[in-house]
CSV table of N, CA and C in Angstrom, one decimal:
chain,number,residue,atom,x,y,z
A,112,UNK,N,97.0,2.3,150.8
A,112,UNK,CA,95.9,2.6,151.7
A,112,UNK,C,96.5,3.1,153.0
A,113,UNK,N,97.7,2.5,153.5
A,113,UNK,CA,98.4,2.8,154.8
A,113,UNK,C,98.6,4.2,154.7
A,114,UNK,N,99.6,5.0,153.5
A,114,UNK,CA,99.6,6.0,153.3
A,114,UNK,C,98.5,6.9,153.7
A,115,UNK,N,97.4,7.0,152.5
A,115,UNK,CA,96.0,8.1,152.8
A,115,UNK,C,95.7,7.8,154.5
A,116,UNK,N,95.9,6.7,154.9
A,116,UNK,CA,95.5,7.1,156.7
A,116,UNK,C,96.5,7.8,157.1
A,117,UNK,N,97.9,7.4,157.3
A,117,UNK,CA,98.5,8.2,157.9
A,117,UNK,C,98.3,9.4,157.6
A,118,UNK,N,98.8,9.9,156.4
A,118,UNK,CA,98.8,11.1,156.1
A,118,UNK,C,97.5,11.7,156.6
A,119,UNK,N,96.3,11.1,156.7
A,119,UNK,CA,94.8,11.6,157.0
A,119,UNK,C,95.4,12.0,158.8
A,120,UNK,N,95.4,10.7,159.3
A,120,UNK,CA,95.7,10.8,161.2
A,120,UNK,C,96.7,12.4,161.4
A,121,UNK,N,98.0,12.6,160.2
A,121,UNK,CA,98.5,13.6,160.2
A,121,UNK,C,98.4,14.5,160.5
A,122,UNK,N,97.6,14.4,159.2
A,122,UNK,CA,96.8,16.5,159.4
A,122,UNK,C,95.9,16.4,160.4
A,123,UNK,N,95.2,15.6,160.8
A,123,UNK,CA,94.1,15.7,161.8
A,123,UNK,C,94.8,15.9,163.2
A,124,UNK,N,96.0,15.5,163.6
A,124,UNK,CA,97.2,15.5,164.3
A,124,UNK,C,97.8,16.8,164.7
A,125,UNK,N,98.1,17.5,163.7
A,125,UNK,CA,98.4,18.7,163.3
A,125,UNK,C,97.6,20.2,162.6
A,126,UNK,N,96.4,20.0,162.6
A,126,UNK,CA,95.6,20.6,161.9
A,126,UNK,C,95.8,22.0,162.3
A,127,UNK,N,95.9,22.9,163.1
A,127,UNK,CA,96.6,23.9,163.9
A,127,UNK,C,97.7,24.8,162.8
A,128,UNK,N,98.6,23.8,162.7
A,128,UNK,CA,99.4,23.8,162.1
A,128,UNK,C,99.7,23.9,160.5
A,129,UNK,N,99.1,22.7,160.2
A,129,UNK,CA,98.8,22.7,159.1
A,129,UNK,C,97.9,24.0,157.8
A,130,UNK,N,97.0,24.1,159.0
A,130,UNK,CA,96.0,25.6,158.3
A,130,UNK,C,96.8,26.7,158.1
A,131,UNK,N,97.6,26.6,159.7
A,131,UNK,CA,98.8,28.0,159.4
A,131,UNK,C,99.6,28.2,158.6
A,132,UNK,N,100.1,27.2,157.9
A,132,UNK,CA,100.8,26.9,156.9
A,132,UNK,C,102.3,26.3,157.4
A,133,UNK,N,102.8,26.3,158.6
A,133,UNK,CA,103.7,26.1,159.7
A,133,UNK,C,104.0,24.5,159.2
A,134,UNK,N,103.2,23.4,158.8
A,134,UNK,CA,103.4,22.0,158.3
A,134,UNK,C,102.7,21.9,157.3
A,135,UNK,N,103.5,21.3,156.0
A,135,UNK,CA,102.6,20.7,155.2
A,135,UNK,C,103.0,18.9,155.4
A,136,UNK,N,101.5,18.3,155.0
A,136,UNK,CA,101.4,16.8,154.9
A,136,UNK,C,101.1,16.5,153.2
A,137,UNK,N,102.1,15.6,153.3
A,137,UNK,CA,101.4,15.4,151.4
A,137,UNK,C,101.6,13.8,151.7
A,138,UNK,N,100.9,13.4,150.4
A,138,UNK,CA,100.8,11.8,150.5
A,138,UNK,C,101.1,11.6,148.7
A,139,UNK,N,101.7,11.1,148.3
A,139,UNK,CA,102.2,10.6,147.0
A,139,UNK,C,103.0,9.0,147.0
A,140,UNK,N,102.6,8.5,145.5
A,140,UNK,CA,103.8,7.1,145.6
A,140,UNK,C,103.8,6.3,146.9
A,141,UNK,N,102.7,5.9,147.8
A,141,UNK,CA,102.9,5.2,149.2
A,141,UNK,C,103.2,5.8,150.2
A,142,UNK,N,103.4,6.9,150.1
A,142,UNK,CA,104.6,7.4,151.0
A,142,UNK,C,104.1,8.9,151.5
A,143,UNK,N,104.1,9.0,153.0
A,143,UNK,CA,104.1,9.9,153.6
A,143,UNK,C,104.9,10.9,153.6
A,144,UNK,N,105.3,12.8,153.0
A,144,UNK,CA,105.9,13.6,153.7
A,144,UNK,C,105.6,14.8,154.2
A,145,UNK,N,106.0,15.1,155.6
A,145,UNK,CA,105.7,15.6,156.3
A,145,UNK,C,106.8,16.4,156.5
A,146,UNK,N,106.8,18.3,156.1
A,146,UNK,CA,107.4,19.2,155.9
A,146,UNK,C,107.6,20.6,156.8
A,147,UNK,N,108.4,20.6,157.3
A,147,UNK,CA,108.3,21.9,158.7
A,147,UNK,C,109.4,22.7,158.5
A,148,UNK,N,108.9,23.8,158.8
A,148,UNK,CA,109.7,25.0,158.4
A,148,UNK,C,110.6,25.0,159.4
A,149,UNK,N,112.3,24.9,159.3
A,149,UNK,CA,113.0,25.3,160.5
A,149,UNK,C,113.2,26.8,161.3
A,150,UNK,N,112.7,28.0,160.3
A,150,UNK,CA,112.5,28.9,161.3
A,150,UNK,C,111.8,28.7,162.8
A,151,UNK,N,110.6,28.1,162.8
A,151,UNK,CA,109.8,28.0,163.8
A,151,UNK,C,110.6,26.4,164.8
A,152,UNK,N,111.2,25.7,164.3
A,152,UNK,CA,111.4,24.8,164.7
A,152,UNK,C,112.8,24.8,165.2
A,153,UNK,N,114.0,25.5,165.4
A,153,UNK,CA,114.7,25.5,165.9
A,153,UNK,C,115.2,27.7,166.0
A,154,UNK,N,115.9,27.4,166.9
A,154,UNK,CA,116.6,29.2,167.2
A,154,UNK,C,117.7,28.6,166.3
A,155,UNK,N,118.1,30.5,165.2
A,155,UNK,CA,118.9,30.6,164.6
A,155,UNK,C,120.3,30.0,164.5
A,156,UNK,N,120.6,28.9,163.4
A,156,UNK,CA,122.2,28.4,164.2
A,156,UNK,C,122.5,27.8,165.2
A,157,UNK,N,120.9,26.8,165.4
A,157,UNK,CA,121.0,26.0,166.5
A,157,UNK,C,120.0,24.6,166.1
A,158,UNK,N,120.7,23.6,166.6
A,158,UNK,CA,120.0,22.5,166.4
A,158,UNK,C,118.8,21.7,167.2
A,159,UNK,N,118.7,23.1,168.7
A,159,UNK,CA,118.0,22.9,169.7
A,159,UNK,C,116.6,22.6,169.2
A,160,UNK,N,115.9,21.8,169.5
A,160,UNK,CA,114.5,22.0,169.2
A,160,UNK,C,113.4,23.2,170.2
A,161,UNK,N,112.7,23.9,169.3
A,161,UNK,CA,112.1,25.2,170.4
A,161,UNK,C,110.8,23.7,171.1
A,162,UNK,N,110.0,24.3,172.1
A,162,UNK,CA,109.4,23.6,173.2
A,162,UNK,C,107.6,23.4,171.6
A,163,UNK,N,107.6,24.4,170.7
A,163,UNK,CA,106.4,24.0,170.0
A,163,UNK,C,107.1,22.9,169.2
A,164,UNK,N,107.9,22.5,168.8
A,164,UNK,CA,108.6,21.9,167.7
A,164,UNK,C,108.9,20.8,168.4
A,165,UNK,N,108.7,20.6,169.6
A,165,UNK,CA,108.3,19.3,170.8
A,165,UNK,C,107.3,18.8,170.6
A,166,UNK,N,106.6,19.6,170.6
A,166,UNK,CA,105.0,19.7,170.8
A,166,UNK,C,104.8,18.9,169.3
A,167,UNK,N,105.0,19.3,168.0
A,167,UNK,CA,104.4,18.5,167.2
A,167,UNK,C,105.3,17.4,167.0
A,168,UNK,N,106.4,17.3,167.7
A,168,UNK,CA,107.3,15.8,167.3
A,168,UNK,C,106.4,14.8,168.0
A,169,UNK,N,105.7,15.2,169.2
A,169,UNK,CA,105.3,14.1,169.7
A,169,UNK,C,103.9,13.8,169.4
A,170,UNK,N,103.6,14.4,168.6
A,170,UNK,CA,101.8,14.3,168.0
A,170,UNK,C,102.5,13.3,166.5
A,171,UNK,N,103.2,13.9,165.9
A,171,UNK,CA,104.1,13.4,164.8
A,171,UNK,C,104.1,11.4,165.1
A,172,UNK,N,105.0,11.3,166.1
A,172,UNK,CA,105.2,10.1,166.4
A,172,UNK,C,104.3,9.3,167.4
A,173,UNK,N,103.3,9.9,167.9
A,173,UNK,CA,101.8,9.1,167.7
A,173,UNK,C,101.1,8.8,166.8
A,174,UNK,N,101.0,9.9,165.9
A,174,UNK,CA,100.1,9.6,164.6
A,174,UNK,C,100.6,8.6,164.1
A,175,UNK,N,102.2,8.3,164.0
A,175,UNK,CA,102.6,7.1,163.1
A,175,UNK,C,103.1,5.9,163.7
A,176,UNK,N,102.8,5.8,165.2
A,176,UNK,CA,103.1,4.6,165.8
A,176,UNK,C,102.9,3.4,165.4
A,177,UNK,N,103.2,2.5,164.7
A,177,UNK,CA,103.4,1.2,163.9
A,177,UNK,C,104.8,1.0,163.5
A,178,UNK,N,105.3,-0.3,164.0
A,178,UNK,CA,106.3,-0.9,163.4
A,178,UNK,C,106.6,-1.2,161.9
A,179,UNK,N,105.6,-0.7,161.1
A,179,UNK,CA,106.0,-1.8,160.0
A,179,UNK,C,106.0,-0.3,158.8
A,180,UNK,N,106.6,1.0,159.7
A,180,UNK,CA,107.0,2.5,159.3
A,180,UNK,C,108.4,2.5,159.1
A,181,UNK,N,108.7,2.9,158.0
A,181,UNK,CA,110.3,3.3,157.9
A,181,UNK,C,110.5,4.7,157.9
A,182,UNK,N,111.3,5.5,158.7
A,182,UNK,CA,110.9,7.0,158.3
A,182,UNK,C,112.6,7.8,158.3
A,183,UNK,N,112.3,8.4,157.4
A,183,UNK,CA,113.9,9.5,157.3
A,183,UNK,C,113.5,10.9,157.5
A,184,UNK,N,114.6,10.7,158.1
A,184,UNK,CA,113.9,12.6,158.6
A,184,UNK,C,115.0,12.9,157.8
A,185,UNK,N,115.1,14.3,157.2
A,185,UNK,CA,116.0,14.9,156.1
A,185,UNK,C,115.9,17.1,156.9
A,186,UNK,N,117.5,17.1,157.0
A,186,UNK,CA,117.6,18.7,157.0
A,186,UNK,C,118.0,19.3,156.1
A,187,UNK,N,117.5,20.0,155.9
A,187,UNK,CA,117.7,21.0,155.0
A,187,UNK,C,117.8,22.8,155.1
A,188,UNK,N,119.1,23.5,154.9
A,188,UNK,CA,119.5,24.6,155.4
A,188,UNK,C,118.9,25.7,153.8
A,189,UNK,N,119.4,27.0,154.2
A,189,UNK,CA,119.3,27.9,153.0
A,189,UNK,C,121.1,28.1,152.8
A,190,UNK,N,121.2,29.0,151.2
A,190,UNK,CA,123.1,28.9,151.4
A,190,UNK,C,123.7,29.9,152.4
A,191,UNK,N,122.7,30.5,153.3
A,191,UNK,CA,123.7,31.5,153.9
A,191,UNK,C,124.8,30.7,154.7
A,192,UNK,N,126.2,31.0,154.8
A,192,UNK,CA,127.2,30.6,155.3
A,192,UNK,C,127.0,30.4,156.5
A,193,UNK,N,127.0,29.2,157.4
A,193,UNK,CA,127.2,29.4,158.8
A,193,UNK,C,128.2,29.9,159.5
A,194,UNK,N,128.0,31.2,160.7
A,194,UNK,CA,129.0,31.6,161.2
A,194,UNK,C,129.1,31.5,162.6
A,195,UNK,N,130.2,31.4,162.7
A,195,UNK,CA,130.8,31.0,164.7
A,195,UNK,C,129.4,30.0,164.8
A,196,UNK,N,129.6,29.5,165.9
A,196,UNK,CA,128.4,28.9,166.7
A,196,UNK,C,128.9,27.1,166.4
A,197,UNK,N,128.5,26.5,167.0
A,197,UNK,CA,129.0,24.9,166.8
A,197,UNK,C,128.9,24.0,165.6
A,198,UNK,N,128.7,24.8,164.6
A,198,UNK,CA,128.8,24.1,163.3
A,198,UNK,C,129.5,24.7,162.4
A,199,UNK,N,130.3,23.5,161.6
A,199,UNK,CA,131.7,24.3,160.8
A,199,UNK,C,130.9,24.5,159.3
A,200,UNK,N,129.7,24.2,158.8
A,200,UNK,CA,128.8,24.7,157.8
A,200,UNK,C,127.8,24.5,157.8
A,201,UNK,N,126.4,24.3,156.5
A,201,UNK,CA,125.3,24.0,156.8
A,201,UNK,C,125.2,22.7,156.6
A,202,UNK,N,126.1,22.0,155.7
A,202,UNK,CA,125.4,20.3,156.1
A,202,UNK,C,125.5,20.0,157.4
A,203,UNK,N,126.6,20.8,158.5
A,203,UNK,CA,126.6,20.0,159.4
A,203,UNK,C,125.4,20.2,160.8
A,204,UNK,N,124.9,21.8,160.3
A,204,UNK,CA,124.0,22.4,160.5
A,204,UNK,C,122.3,21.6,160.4
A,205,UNK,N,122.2,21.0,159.4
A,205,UNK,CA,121.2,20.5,158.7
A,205,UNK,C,121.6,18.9,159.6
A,206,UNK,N,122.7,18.4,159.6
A,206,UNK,CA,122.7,17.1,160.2
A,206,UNK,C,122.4,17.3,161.5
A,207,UNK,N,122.8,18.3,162.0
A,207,UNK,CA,122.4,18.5,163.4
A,207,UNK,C,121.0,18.4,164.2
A,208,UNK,N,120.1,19.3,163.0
A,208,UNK,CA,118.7,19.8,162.5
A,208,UNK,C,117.8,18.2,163.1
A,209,UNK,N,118.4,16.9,161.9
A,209,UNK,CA,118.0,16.2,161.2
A,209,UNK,C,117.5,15.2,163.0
A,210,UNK,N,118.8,14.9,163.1
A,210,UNK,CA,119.5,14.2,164.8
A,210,UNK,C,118.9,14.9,165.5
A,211,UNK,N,118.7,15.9,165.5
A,211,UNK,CA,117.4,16.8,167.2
A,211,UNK,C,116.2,15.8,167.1
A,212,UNK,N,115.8,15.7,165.2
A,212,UNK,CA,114.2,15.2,165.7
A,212,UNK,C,114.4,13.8,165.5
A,213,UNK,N,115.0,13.2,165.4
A,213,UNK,CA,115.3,11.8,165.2
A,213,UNK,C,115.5,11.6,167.0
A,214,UNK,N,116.2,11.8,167.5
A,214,UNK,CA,116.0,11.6,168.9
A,214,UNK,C,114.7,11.8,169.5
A,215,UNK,N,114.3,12.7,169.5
A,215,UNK,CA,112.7,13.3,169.7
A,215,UNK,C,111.9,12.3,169.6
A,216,UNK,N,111.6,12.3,168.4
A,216,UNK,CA,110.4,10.9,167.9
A,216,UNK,C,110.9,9.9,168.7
A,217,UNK,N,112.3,9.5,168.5
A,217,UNK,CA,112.9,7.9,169.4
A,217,UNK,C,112.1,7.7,170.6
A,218,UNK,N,113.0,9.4,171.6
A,218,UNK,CA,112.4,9.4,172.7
A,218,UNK,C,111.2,9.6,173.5
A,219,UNK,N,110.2,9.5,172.3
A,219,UNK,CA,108.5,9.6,172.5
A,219,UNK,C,108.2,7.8,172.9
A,220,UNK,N,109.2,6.9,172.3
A,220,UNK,CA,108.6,5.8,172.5
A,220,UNK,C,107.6,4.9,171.3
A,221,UNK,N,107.4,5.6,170.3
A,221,UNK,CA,106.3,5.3,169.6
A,221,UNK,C,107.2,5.2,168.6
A,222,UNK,N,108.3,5.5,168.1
A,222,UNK,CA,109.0,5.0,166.6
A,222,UNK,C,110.5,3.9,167.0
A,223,UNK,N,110.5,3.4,166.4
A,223,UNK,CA,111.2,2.3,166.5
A,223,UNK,C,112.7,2.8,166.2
A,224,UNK,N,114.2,2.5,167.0
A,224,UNK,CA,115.1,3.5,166.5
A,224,UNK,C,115.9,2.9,165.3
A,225,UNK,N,115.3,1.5,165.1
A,225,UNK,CA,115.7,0.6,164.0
A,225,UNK,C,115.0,1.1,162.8
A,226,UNK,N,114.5,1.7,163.1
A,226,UNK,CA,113.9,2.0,161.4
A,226,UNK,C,113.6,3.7,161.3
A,227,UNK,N,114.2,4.5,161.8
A,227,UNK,CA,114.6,5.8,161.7
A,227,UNK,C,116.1,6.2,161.1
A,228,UNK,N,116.2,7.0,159.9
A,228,UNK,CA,117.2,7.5,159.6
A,228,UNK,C,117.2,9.2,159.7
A,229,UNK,N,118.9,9.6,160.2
A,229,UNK,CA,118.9,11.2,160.0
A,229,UNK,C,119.9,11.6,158.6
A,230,UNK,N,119.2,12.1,157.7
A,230,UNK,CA,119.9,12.7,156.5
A,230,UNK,C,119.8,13.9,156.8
A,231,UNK,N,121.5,14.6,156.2
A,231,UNK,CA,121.9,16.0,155.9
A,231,UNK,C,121.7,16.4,154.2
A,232,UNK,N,121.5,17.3,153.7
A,232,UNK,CA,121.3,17.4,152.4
A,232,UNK,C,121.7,19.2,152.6
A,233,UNK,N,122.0,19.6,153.4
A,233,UNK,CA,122.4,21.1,153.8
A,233,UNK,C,121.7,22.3,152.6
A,234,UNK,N,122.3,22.9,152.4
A,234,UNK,CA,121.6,23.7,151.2
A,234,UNK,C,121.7,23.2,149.6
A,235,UNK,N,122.3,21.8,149.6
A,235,UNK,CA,122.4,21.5,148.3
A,235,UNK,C,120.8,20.8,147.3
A,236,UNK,N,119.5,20.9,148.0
A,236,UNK,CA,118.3,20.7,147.7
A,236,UNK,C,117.2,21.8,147.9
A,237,UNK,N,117.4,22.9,147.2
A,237,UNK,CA,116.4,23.9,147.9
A,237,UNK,C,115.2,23.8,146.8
A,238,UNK,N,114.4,23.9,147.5
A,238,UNK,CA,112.7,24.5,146.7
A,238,UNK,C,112.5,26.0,146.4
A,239,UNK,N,113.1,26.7,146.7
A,239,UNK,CA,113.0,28.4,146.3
A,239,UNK,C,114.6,28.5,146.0
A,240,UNK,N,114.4,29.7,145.4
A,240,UNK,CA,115.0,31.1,145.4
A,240,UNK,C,116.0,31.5,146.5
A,241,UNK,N,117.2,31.1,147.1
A,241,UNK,CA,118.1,31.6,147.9
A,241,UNK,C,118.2,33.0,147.4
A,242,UNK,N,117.8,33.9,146.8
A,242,UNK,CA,118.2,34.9,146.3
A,242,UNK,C,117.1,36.1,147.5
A,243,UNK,N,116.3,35.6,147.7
A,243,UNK,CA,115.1,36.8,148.8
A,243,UNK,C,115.0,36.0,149.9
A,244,UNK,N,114.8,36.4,151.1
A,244,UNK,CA,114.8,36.1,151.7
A,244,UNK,C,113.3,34.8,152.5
A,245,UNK,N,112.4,35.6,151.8
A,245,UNK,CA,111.2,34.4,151.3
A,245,UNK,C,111.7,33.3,150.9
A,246,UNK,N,112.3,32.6,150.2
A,246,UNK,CA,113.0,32.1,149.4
A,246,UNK,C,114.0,31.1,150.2
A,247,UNK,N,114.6,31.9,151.2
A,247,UNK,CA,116.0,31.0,152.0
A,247,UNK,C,114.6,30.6,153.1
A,248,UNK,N,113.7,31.4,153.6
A,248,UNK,CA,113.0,30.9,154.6
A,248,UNK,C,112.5,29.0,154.3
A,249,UNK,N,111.8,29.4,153.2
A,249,UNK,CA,111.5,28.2,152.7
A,249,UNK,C,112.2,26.9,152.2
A,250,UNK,N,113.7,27.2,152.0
A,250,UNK,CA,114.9,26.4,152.1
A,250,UNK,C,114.9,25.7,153.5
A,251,UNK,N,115.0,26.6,154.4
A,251,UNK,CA,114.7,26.1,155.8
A,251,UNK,C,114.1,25.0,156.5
A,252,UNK,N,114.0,23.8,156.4
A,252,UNK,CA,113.0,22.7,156.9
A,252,UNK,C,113.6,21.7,157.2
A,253,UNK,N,112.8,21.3,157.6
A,253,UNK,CA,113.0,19.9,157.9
A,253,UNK,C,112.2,19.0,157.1
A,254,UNK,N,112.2,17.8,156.5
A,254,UNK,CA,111.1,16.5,155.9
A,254,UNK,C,111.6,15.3,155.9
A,255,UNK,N,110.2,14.8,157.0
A,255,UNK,CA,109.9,13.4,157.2
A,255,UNK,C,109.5,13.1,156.1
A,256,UNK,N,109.9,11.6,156.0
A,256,UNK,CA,109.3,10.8,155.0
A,256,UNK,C,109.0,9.3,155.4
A,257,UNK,N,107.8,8.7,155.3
A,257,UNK,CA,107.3,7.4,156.3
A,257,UNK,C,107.1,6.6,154.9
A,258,UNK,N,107.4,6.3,154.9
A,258,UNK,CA,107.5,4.7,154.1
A,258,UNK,C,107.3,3.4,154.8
A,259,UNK,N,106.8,2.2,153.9
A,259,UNK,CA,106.3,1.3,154.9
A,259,UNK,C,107.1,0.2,154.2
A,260,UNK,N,106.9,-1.1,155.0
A,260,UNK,CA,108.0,-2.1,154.9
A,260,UNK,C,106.8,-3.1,154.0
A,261,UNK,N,107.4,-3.9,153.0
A,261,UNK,CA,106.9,-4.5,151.8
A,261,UNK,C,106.3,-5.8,152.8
């Protein structure tokens, strides 16, 4: 039941977004995940967060303010090779990714830093097709995942 609300507070949270197709919210197995495309969410080869991708970290970490939330944020790149710029590939690119919004949420005040994790998974987990460019887009994201404590 904790799930279907969150996930419900989510989209209602995000609904903007959600319609655009910019976030998806799914709810399966107890567990909340909440999916954002890194195009929109960081500049190319950078782990910076853009000022919209503020904007929903901190609706994100209201919607799910409760202690008794476990949440992993997880990055995830496409294979193109990272070149020059402050990362020596894409896991470290994707860890980078991961730690922008893990700080974020912390620093909203509403997530606990005890029960936040940042996972790299770089381009070794894609959902599309690296082969078109449609394809690496959607490799591109970021996913939260909120799980709750037994």
């Amino acid at each position: 039941m904790r799930a279907e609300l969150d996930a419900l507070r989510l989209r209602n949270a995000l609904d903007r977004e959600v319609a655009e197709g910019l976030v998806k919210v799914e709810q399966t197995d107890g567990k909340v995940f909440v999916s954002l495309g890194a195009g929109g969410s960081f500049p190319s080869g950078s782990d910076d967060l853009t000022p919209d991708a503020r904007a929903v970290m901190a609706r994100i970490a209201e919607a799910t303010r409760n202690p008794e939330r476990t949440i992993t944020v997880t990055g995830h790149t496409d294979n193109v090779p990272v070149s020059g710029g402050a990362f020596r590939d894409n896991i470290a690119l994707a860890a980078g990714r991961a730690a922008s919004v893990v700080r974020e949420l912390v620093a909203s005040g509403s997530v606990d830093p005890g029960r936040i994790t940042a996972v790299s998974r770089g381009e070794f987990d894609p959902v599309a097709d690296n082969a078109t460019e449609e394809g690496r887009a959607q490799n591109r994201r970021i996913e939260i995942e909120i799980s709750y404590k037994d």
